[in-house]
Short mmCIF file of C-alpha atoms in Angstrom, two decimals:
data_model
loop_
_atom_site.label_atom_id
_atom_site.label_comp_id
_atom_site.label_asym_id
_atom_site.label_seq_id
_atom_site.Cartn_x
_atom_site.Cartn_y
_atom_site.Cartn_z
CA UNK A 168 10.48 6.87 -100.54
CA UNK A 169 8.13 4.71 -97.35
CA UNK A 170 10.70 2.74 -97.65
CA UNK A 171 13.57 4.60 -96.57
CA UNK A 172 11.26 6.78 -93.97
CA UNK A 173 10.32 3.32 -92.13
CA UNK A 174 13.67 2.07 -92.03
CA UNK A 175 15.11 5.62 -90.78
CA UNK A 176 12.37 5.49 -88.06
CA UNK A 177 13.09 1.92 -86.90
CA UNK A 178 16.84 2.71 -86.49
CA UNK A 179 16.15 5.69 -84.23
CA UNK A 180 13.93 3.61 -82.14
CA UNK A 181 16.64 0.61 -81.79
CA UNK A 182 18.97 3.84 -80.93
CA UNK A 183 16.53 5.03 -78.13
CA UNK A 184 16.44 1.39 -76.70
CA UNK A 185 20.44 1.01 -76.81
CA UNK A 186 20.91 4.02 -74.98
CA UNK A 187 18.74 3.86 -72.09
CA UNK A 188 20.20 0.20 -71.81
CA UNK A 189 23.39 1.95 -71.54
CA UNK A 190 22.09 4.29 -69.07
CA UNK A 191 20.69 1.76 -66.93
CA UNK A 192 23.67 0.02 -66.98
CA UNK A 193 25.88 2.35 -66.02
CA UNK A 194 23.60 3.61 -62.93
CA UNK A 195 23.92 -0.05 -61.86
CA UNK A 196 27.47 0.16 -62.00
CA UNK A 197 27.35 3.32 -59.57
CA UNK A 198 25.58 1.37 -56.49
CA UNK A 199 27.26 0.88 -54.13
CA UNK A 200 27.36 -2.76 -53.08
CA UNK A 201 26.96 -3.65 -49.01
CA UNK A 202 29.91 -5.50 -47.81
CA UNK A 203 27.40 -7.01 -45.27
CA UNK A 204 23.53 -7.58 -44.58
CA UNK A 205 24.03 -6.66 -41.01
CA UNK A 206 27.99 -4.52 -39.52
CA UNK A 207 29.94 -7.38 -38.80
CA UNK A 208 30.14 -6.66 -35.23
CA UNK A 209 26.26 -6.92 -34.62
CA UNK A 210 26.61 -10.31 -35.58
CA UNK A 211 28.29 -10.93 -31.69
CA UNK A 212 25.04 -9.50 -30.22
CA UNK A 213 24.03 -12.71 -28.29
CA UNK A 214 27.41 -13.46 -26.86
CA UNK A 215 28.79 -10.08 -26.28
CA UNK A 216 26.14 -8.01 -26.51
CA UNK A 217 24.76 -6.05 -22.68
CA UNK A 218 21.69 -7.96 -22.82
CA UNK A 219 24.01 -11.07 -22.51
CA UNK A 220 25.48 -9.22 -19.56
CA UNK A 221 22.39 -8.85 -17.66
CA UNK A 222 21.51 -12.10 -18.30
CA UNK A 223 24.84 -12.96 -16.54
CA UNK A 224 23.99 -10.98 -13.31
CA UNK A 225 20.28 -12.60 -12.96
CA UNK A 226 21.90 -16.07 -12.69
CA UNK A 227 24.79 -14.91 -10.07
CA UNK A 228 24.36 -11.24 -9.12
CA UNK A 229 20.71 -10.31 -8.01
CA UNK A 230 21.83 -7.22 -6.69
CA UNK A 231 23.68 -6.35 -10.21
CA UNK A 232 20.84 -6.74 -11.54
CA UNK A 233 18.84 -4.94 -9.84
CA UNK A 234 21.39 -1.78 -10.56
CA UNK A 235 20.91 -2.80 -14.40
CA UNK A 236 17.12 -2.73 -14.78
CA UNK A 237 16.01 -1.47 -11.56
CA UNK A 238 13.99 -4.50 -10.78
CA UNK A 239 14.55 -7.91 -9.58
CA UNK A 240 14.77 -11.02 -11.63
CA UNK A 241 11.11 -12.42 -10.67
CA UNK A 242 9.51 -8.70 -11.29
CA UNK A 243 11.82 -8.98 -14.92
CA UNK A 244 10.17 -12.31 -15.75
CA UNK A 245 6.50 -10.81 -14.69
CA UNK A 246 6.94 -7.75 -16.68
CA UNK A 247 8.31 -9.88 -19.83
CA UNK A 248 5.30 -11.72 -19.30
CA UNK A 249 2.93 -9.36 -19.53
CA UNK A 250 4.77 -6.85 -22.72
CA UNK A 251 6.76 -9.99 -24.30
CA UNK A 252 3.78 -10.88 -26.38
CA UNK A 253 3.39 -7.60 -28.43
CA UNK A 254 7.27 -7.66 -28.70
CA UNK A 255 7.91 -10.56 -31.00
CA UNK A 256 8.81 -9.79 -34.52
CA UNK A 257 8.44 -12.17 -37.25
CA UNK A 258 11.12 -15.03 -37.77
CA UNK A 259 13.11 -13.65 -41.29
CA UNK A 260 16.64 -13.81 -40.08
CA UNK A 261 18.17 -15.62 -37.80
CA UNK A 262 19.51 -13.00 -35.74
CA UNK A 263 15.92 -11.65 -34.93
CA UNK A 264 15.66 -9.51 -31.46
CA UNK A 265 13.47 -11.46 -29.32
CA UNK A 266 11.64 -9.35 -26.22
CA UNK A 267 13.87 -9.79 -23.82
CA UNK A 268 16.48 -8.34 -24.87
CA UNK A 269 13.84 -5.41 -26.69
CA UNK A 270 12.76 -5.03 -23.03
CA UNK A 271 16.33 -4.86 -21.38
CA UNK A 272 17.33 -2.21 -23.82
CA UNK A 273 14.44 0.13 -22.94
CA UNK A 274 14.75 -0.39 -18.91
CA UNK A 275 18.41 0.30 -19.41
CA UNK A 276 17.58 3.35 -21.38
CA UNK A 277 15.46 4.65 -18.31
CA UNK A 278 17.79 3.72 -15.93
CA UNK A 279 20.40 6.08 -16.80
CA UNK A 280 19.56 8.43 -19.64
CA UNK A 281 22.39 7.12 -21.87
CA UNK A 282 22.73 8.25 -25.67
CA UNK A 283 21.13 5.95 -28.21
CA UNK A 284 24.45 5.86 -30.45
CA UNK A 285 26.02 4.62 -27.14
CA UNK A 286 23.65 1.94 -26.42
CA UNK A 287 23.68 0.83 -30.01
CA UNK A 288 27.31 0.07 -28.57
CA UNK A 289 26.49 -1.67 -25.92
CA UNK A 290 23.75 -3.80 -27.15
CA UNK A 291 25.28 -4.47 -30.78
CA UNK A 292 22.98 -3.23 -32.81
CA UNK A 293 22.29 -0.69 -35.23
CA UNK A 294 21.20 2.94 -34.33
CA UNK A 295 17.99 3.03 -36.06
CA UNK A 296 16.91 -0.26 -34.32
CA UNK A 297 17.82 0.75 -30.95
CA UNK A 298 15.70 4.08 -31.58
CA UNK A 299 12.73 1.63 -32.47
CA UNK A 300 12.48 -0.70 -30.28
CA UNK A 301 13.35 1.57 -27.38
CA UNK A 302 10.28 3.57 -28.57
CA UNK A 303 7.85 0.46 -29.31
CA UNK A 304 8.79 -0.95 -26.23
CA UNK A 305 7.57 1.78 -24.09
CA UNK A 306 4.46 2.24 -26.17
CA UNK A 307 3.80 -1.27 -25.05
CA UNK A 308 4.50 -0.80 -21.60
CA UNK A 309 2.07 2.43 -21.07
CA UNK A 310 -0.57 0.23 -22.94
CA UNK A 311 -0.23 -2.86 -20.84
CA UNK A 312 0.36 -1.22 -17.18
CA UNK A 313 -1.45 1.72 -17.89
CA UNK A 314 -4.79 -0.27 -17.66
CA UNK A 315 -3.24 -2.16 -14.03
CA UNK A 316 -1.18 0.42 -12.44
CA UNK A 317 -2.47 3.70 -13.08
CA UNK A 318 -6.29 4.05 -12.34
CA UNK A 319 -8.03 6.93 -10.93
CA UNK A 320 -10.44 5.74 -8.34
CA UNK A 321 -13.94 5.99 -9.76
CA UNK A 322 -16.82 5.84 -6.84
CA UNK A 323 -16.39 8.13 -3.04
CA UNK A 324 -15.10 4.47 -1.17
CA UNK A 325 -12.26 4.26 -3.10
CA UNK A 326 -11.04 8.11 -2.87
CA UNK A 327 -11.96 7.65 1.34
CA UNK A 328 -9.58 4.79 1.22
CA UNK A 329 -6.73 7.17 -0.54
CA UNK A 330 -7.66 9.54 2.38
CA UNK A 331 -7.48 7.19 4.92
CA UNK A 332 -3.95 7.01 3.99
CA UNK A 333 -3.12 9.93 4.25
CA UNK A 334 -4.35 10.38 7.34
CA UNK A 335 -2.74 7.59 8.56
CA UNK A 336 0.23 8.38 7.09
CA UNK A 337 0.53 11.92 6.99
CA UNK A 338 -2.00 13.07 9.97
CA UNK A 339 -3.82 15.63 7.07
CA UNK A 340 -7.50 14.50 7.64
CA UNK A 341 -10.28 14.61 4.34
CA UNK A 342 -6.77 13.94 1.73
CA UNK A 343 -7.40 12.29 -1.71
CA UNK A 344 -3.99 13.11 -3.17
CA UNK A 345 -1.24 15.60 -3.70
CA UNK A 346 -1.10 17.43 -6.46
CA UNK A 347 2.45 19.29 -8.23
CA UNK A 348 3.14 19.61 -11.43
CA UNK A 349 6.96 20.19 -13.12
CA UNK A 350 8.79 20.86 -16.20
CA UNK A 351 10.91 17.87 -18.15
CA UNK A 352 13.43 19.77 -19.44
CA UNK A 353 14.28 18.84 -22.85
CA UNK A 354 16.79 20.15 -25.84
CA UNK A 355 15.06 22.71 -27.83
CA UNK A 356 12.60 21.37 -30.50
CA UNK A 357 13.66 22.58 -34.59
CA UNK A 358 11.84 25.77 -35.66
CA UNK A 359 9.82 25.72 -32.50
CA UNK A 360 10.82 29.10 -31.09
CA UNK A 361 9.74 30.25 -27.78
CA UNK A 362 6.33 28.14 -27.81
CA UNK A 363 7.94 25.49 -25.06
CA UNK A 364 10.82 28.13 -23.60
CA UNK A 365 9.41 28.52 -19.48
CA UNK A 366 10.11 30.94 -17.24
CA UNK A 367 13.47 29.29 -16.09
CA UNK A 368 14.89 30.14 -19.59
CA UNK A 369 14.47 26.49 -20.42
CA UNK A 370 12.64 24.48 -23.30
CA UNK A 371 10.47 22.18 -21.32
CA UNK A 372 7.13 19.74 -21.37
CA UNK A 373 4.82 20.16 -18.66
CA UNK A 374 3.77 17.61 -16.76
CA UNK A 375 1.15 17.74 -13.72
CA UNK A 376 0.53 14.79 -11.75
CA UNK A 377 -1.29 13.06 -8.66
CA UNK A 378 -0.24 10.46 -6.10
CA UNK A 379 -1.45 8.94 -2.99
CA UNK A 380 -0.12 8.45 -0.07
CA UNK A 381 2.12 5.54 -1.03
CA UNK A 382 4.09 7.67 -3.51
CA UNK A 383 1.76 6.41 -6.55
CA UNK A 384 1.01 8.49 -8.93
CA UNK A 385 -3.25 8.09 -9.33
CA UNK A 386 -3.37 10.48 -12.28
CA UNK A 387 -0.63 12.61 -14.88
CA UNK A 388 -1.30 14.80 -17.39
CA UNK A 389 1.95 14.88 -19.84
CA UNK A 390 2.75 17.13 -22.81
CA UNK A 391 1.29 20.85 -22.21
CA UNK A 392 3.54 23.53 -23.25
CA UNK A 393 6.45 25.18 -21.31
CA UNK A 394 5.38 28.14 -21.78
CA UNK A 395 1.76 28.13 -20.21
CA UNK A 396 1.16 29.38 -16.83
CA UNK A 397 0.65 26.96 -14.21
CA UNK A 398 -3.24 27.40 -13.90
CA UNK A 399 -3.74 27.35 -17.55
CA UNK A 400 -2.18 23.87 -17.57
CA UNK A 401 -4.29 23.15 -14.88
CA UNK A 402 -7.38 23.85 -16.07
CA UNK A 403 -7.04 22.89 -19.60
CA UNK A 404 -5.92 19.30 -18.42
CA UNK A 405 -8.73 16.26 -18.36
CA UNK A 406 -7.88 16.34 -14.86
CA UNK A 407 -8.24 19.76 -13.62
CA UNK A 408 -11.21 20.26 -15.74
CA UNK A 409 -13.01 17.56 -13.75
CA UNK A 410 -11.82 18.48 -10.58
CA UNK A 411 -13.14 22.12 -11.02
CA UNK A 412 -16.60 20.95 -12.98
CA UNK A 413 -17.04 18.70 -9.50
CA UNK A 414 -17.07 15.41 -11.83
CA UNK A 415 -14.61 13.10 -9.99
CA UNK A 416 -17.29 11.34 -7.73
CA UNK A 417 -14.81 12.28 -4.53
CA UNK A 418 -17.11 11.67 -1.29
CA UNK A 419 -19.76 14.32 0.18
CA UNK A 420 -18.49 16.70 2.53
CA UNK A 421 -18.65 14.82 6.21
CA UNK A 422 -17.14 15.58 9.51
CA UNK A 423 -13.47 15.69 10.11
CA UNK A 424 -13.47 14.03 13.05
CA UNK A 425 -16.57 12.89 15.61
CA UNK A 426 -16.65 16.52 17.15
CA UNK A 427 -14.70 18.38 14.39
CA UNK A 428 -16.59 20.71 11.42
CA UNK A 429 -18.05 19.68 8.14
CA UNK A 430 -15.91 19.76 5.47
CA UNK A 431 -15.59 18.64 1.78
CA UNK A 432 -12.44 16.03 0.80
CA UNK A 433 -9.81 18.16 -1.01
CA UNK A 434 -6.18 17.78 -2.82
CA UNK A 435 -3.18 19.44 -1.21
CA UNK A 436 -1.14 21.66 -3.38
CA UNK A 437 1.82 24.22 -3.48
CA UNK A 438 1.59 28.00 -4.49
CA UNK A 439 1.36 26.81 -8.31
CA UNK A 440 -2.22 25.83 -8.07
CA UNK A 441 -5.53 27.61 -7.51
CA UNK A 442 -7.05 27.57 -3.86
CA UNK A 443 -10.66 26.09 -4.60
CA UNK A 444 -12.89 23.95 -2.33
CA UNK A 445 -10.96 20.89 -3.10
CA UNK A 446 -7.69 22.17 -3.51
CA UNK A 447 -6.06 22.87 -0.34
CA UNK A 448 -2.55 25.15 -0.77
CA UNK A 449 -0.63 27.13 1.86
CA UNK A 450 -0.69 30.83 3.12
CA UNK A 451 1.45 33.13 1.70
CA UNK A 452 3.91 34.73 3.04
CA UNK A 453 6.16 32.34 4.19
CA UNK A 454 9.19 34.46 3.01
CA UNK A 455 8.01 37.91 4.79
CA UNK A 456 8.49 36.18 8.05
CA UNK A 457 5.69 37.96 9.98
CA UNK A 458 3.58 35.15 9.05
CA UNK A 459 0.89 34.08 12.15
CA UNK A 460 1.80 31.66 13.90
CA UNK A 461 -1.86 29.85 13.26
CA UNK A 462 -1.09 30.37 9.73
CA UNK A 463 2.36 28.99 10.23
CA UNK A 464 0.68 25.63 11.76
CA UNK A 465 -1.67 25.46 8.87
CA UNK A 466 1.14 25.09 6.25
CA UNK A 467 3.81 22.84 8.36
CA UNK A 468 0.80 20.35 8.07
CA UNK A 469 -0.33 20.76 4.98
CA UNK A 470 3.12 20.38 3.53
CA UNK A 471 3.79 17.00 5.17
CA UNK A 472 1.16 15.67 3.35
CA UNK A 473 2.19 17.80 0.08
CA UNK A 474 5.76 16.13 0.51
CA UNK A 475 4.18 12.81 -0.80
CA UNK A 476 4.08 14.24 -4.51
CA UNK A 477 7.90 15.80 -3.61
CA UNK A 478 9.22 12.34 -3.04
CA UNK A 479 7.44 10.80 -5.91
CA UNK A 480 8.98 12.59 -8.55
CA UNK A 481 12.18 12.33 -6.56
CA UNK A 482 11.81 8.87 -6.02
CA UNK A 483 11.29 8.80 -9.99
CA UNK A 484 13.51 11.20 -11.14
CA UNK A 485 16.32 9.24 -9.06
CA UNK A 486 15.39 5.53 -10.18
CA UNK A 487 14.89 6.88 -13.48
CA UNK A 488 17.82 8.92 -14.17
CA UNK A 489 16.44 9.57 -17.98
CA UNK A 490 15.54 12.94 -16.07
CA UNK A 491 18.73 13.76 -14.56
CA UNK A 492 19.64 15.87 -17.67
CA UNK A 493 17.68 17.92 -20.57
CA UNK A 494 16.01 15.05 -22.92
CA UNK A 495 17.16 14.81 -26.46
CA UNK A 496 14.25 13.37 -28.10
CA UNK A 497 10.92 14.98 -29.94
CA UNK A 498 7.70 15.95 -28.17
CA UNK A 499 5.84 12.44 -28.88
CA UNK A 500 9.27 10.61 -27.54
CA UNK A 501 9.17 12.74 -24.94
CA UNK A 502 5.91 11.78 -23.52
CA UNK A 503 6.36 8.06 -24.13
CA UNK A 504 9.35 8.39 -22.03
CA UNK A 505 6.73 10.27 -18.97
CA UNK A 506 4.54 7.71 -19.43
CA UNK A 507 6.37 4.46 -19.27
CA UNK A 508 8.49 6.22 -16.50
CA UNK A 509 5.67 6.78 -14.59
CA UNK A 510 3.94 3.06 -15.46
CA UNK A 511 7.37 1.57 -14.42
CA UNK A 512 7.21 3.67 -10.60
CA UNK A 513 3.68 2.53 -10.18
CA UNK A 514 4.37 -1.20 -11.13
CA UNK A 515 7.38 -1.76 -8.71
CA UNK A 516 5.53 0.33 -5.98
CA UNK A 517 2.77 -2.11 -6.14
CA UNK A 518 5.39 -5.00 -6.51
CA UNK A 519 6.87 -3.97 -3.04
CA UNK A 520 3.79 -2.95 -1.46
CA UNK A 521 2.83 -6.33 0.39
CA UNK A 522 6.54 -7.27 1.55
CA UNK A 523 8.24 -5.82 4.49
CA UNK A 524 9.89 -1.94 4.03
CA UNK A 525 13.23 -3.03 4.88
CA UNK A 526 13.16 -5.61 2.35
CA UNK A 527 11.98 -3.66 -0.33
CA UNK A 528 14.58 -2.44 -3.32
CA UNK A 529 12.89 -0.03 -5.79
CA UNK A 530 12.02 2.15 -2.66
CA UNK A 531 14.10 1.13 -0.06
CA UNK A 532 13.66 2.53 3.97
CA UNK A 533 15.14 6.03 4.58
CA UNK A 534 14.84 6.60 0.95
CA UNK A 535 12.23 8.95 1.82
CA UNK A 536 11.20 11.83 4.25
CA UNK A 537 9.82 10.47 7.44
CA UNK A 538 9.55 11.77 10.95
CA UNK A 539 11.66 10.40 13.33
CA UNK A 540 11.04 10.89 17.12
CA UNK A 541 9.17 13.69 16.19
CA UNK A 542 11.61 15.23 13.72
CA UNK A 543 11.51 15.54 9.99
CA UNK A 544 14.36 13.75 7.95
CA UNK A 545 14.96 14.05 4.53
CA UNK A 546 14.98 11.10 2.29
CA UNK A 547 18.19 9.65 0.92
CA UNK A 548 17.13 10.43 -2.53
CA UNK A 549 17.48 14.40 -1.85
CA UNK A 550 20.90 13.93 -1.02
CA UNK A 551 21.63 11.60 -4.52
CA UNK A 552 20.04 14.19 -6.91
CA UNK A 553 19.20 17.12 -7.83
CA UNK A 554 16.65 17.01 -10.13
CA UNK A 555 18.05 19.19 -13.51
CA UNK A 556 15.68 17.58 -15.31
CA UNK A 557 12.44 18.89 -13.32
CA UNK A 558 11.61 22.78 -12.66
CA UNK A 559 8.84 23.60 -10.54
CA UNK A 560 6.13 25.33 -11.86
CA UNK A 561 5.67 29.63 -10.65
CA UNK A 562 2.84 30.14 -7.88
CA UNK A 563 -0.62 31.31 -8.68
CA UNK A 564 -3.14 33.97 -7.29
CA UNK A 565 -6.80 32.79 -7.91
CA UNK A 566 -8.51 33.12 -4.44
CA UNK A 567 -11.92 31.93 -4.05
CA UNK A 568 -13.44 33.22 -0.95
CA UNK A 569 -15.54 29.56 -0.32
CA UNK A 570 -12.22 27.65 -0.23
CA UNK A 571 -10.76 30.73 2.53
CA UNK A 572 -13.46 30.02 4.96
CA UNK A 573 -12.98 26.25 4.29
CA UNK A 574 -9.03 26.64 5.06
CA UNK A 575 -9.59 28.59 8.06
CA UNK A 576 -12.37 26.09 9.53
CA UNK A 577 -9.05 23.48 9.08
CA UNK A 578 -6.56 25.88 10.53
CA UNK A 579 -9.05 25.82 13.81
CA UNK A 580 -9.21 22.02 13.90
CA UNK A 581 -5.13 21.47 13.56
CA UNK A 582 -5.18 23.96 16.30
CA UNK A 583 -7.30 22.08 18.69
CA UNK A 584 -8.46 18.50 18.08
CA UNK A 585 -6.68 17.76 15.43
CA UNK A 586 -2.94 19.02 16.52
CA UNK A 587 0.07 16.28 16.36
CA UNK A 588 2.53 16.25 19.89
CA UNK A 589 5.40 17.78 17.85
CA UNK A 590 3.71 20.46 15.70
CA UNK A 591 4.43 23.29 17.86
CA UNK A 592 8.23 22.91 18.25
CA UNK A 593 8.61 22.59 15.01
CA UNK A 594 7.09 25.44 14.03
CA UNK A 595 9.01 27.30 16.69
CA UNK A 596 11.94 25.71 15.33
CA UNK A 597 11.69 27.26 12.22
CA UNK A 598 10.23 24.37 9.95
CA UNK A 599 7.78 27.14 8.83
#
């Protein structure tokens, strides 16, 4: 009787063992089998693909080039320098992507805002790769330029030299930036409701930012909600919070001139920010037209130094033509794209800083508003763009009753020592 139990048991065990075999077998069967490790046409990517093409244009059209990637060939081969390190993969194929061509992908990503799927195209390569590399590159590039291009100034001689500028510049005395702050419109984010919907019935990142008088940006907070008012992403940004706790080492109070009043050094603003004792922002009013005409001085001045930040983001949002159109991409994309933007700006401002303006590219002269003969002319880049991708943030109403004595002491000075030739007539004119 054992004897027929352990023989029925070790037949239903040698069953069991046949039957997953067969089971195994026939889920092998259903795999489906890749005709190729890589599509066949990626395998062109190094003679056909558009990094081959730019490559083409360095060696006989600079200018081509510069239209591709927004840079010329020597400020290419010093950016590759400085990013190509953290961009080499490791050697397990012989088609590997080396850094250049990592790097060209991303610029020409930035340069115009085209689809991935079409860039995949373009570059010969697979869709998921272009969405990583594009993304890993520009991590890189906010971590290495970031560090070199984008500094606040820390001690009260280096915000004087920022004013200095703009007083130079600009003839609006006791400056140490401009401040604005605007939307990046974006596609709406999955399940995210009305948390990033602003009040232009858009889905949108903020992002407020600071430049000097060069049109550099000194400071940018990305990433705060659409849907927060203008002073609350102010105030909760590492910025505005040490700007209002009096943190940012910006130079004592001093006289404006030999003769001219006390006064502390301030940012200039527009009606989205908060007047405080270092935030300088025009009367309202402007639209009633009954405005004085002292107040009317006051903000023609103020807003030619305020039109630095204006021309930054246009200079920017023109260059970079990412921002041209709602992004399609997730929050964190989103301000990775800001950021290496903004890195990129900074970098081939500095580039063309020491070389004479009509032989600068990125920037080029009459690209941006300048008086001429004592009348204002808008830069070139107004009349290229409009900026779909940027909304301006709505005005605010904080007064602080400090900050209105220290704007009136100002609106005295621009009215006597401190007036330009052609303020008057253009202020008569209508400018304000």
């Amino acid at each position: 009787m054992s004897s027929d139990s352990s023989w029925t048991s070790s037949s239903s065990e040698c069953d069991d063992d046949i039957n997953l075999l067969l089971l195994l077998l026939l889920r092998r069967r259903k795999r489906r089998r890749r005709r190729f490790w890589v599509n066949f046409l990626w395998m062109s990517r190094k003679e056909k693909g558009a990094h081959n093409f730019g490559l083409e244009t360095a060696l006989i059209d600079e200018t081509m080039f510069r239209k591709f990637t927004r840079m010329s060939v020597v400020q290419y081969e010093d950016l590759l320098q400085k990013i190509g390190p953290s961009l080499i993969s490791q050697p397990t194929r012989d088609d590997i992507i080396d850094p250049s061509t990592k790097l060209m992908l991303t610029l020409r990503f930035l340069a115009t805002g085209e689809s991935l799927s079409s860039l995949s195209i373009q570059f010969r390569m697979g869709n998921s790769t272009v969405v990583k590399w594009i993304y890993k590159t520009m991590k890189v590039l906010t971590d290495k330029l970031t560090p070199i291009v984008l500094c606040l100034p820390k001690t009260p001689a280096e915000w004087k030299k920022v004013a200095d500028g703009f007083e130079r510049n600009w003839q609006f005395p006791h400056t140490v930036g401009a401040i604005d702050g605007k939307h990046i419109v974006m596609q709406a984010q999955p399940h995210s409701g009305s948390i990033n919907f602003n009040y232009k019935k858009q889905h949108s990142l903020n992002l407020l930012a600071v430049c000097d008088s060069e049109y550099k940006f000194i400071a940018v907070d990305i990433g705060a909600r659409g849907r927060e008012s203008d002073g609350g992403v102010f105030r909760k940004s590492n910025f505005g919070k040490r700007l209002l706790d009096r943190s940012l080492n910006l130079p004592p109070p001093s006289a404006i001139s030999p003769t001219g009043p006390i006064l502390p050094f301030y940012f200039v603003a527009d009606e989205a920010f908060p007047l405080d004792q270092n935030i300088m922002r025009p009367f309202p009013g402007r639209s009633t037209g009954v405005m004085p005409f002292r107040q009317r001085i006051f903000n023609y001045r103020l807003s030619r130094g305020r039109r630095t930040i204006e021309n930054s983001f246009g200079i920017l949002c023109c260059q970079w033509r990412v921002f041209r159109i709602p992004i399609n991409a997730t929050e964190v994309h989103i301000k990775l794209i800001a950021a290496a933007a903004i890195c990129l700006h900074n970098y081939l401002r500095k580039e063309e800083e020491n070389i004479p303006e009509d032989a600068r590219r990125y920037c080029p002269v009459n690209f941006t508003d300048r008086i001429v003969d004592g009348v204002e002319v808008e830069g070139l880049w107004r009349r290229e763009i409009q900026m779909d991708a940027f909304a301006p943030l709505p005005p605010s109403r904080r007064r602080n009753l400090a900050a209105i004595n220290i704007r009136e002491c100002l609106v005295d000075f621009l009215l006597n020592e401190g007036q330009v030739p052609w303020q008057n007539e253009m202020v008569n004119n209508g400018a304000f």
